[in-house]
PDB file of C-alpha atoms in Angstrom:
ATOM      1  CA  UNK A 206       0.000   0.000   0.000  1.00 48.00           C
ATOM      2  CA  UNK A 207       1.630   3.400  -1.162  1.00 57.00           C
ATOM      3  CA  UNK A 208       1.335   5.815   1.645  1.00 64.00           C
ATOM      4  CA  UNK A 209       2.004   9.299  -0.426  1.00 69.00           C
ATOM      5  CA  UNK A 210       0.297  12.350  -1.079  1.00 71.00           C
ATOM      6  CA  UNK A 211       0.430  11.961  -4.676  1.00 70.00           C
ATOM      7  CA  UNK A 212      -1.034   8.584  -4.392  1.00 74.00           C
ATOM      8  CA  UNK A 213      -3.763   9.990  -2.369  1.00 77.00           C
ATOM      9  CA  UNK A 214      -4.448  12.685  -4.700  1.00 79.00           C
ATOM     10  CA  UNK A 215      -4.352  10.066  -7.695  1.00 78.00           C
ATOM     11  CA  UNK A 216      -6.763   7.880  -6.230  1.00 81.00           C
ATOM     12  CA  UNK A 217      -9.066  10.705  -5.200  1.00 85.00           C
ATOM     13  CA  UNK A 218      -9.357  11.862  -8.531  1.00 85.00           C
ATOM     14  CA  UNK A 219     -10.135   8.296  -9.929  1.00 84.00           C
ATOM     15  CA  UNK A 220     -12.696   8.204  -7.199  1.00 87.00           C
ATOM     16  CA  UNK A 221     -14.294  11.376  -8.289  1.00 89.00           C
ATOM     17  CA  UNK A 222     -14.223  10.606 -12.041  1.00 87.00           C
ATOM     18  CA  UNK A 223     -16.258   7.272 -11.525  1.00 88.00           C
ATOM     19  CA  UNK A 224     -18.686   9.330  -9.475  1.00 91.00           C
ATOM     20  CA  UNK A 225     -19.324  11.776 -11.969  1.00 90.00           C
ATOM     21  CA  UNK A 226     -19.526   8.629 -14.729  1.00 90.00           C
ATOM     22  CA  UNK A 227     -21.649   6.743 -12.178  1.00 90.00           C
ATOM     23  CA  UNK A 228     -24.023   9.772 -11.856  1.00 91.00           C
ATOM     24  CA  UNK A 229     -24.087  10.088 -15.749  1.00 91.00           C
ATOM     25  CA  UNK A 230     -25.161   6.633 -16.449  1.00 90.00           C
ATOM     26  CA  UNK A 231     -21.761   5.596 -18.032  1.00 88.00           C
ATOM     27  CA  UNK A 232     -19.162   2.837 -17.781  1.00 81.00           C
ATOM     28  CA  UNK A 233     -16.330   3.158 -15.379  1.00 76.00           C
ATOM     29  CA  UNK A 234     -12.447   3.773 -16.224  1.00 68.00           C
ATOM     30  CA  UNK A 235     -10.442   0.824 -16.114  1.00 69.00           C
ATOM     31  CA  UNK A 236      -8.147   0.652 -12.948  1.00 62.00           C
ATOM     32  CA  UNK A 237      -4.961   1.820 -14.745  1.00 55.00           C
ATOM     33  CA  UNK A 238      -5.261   3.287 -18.358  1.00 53.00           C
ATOM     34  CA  UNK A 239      -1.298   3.768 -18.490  1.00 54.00           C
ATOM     35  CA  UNK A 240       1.365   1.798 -18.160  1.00 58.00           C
ATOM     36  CA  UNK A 241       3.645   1.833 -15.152  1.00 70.00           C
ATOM     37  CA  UNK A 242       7.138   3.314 -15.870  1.00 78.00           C
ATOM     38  CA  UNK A 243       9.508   0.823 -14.535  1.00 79.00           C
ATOM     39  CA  UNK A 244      12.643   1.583 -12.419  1.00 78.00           C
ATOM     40  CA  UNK A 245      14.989   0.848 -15.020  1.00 82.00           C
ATOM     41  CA  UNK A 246      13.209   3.099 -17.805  1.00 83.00           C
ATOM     42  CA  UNK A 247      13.911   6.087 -15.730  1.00 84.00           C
ATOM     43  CA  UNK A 248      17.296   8.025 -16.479  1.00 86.00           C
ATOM     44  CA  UNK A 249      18.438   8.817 -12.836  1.00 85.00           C
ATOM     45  CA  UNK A 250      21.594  10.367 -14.112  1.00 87.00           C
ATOM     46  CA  UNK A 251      19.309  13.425 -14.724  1.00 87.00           C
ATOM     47  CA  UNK A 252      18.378  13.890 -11.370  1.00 84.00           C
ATOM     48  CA  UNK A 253      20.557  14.552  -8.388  1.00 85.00           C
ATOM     49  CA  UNK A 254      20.518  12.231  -5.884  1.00 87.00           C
ATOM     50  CA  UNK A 255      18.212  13.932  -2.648  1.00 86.00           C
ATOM     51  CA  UNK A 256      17.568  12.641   0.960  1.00 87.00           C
ATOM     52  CA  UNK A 257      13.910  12.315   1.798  1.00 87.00           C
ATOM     53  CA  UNK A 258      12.747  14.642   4.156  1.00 87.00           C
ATOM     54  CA  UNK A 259      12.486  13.470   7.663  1.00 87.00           C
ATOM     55  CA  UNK A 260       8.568  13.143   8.907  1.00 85.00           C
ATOM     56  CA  UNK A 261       8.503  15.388  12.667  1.00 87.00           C
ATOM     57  CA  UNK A 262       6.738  13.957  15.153  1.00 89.00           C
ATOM     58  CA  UNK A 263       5.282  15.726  18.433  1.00 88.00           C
ATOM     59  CA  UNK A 264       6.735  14.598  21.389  1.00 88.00           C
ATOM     60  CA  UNK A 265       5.046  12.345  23.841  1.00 87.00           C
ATOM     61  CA  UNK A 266       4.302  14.772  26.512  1.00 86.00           C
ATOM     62  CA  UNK A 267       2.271  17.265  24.061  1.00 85.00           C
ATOM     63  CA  UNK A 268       0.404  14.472  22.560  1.00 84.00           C
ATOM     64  CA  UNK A 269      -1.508  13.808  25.870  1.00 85.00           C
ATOM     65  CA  UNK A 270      -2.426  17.400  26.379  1.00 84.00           C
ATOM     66  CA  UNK A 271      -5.947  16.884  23.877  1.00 80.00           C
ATOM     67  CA  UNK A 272      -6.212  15.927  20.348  1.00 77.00           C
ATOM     68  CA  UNK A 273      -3.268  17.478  18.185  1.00 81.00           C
ATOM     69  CA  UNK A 274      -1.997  15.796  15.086  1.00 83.00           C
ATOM     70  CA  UNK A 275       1.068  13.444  16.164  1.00 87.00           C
ATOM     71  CA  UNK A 276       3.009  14.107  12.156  1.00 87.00           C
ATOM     72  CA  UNK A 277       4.123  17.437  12.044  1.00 87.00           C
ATOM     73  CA  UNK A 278       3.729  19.160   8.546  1.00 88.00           C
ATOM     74  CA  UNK A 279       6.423  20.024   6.321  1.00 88.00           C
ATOM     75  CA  UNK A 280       7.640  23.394   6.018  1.00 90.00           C
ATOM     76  CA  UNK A 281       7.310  25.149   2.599  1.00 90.00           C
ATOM     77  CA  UNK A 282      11.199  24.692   1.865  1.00 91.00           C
ATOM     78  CA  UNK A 283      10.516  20.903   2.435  1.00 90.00           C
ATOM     79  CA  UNK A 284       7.951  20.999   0.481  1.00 86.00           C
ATOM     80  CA  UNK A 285      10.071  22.400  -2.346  1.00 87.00           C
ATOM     81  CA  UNK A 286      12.768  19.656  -1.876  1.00 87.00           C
ATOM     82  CA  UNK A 287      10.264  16.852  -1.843  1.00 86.00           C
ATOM     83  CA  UNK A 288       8.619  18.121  -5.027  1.00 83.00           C
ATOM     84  CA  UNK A 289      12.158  18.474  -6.416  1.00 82.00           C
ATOM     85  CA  UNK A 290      12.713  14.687  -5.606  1.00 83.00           C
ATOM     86  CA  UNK A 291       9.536  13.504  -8.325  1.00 81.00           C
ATOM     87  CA  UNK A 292      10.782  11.418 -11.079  1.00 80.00           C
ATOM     88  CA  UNK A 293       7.495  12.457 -13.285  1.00 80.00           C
ATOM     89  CA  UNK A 294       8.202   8.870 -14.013  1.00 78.00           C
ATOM     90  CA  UNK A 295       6.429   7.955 -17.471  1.00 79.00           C
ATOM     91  CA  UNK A 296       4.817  11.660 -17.949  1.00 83.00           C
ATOM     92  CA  UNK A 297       7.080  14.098 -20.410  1.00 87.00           C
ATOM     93  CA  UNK A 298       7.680  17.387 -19.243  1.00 87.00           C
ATOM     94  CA  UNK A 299       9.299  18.990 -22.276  1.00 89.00           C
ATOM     95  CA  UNK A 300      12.794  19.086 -21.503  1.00 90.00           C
ATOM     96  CA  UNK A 301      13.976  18.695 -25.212  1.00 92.00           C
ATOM     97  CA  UNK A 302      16.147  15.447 -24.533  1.00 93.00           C
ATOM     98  CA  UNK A 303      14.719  13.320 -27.496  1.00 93.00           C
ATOM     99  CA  UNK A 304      14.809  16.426 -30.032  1.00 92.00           C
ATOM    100  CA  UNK A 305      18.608  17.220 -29.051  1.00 93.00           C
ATOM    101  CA  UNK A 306      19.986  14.008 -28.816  1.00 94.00           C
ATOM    102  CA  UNK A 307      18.196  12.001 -32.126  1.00 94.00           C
ATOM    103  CA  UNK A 308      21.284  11.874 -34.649  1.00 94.00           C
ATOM    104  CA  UNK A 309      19.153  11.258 -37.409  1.00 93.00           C
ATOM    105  CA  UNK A 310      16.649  14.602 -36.629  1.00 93.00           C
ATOM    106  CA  UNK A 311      13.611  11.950 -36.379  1.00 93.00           C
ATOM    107  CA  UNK A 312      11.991  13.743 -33.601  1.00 94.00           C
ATOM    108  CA  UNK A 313       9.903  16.429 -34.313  1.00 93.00           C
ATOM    109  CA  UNK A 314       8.734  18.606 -31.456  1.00 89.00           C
ATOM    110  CA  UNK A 315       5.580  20.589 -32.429  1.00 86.00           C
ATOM    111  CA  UNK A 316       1.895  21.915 -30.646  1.00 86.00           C
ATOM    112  CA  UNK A 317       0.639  18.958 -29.872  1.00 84.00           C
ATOM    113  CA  UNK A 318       3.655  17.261 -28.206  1.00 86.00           C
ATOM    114  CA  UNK A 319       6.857  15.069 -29.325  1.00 90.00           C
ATOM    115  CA  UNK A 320       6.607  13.070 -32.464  1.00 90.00           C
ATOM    116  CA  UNK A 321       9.045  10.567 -33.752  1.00 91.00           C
ATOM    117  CA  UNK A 322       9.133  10.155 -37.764  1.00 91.00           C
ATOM    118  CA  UNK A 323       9.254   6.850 -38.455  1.00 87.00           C
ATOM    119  CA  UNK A 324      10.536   7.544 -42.273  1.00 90.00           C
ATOM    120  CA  UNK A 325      13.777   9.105 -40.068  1.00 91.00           C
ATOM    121  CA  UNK A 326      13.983   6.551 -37.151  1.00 91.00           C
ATOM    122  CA  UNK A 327      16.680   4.059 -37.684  1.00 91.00           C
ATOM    123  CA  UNK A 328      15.798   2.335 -34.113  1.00 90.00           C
ATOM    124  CA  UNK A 329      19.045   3.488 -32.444  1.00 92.00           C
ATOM    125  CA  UNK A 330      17.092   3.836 -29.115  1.00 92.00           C
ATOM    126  CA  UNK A 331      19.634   7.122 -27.791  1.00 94.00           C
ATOM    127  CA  UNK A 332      15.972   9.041 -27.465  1.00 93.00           C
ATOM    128  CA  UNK A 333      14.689   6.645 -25.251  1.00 92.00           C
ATOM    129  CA  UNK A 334      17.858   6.194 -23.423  1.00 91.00           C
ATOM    130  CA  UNK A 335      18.205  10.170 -22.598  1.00 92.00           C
ATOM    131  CA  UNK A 336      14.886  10.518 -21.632  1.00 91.00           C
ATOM    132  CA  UNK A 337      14.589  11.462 -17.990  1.00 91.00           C
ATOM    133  CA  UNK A 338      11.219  10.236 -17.033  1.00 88.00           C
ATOM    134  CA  UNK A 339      10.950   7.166 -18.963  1.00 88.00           C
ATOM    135  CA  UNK A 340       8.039   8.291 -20.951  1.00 87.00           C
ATOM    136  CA  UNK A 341       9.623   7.348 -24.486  1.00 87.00           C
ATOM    137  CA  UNK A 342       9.189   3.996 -25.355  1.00 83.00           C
ATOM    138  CA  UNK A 343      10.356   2.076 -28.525  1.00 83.00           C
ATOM    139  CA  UNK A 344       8.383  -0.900 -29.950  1.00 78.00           C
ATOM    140  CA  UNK A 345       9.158  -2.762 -32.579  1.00 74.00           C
ATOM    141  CA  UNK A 346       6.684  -1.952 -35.575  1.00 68.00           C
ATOM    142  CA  UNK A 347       4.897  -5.058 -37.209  1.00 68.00           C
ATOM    143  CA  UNK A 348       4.310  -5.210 -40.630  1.00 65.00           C
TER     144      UNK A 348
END
């Protein structure tokens, strides 16, 4: 069982969505609609290497003095850090990697997102490889 904000947040807004689908008379979403990013897929190199920020607690003595919350919140500088520690494992956030590093100029980068011209591609596999978050994937095309 995950136990993060962004998991909570995730889940809520599945939760939500089915509501609103339930209320409308229509089908609910599938569980997972994309695929997981694995480990591996990720480029760590990109991102530096950050401690997790150590959850406060209050002490004993003040936790018997009524009904205060025992995990003390972050502070908006931890906040900041945390954030800075996301992967955005599988999602693409723009940064260009695919566009720069394609020798043969196969990837196009235009309104609508990243494309990949497959009349360009030779299969080399360097986009996918300097891709931060994982969220280029090469398949083999069937013919």
């Amino acid at each position: 069982m995950a136990r993060f904000v962004t998991e909570a947040v995730g889940m809520g807004k599945r939760a939500a969505l089915d509501i609103d689908r339930a209320w409308r008379g229509q089908a609910r979403t599938p569980a997972s609609t994309v695929p997981a990013t694995a480990a591996h897929e990720i480029a760590t190199w990109y991102h530096p290497q950050a401690r997790r920020a150590q959850q406060r607690r209050l002490p004993v003595a003040d936790r018997l003095t009524g009904n205060p919350e025992v995990q003390l919140p972050l502070s908006a500088s931890e906040l900041q850090a945390e954030a800075a520690r996301c992967f955005s494992c599988g999602s693409c956030t723009s940064c260009d990697n695919c566009f720069q590093y394609c020798p043969d100029l196969a990837v196009s980068h235009g309104p609508e997102g990243y494309a990949v011209l497959a009349d360009y591609c030779k299969g080399c596999g360097i986009c996918v490889r300097e891709c931060p978050t994982g969220s280029m994937l090469l398949q083999e095309e069937l013919r």
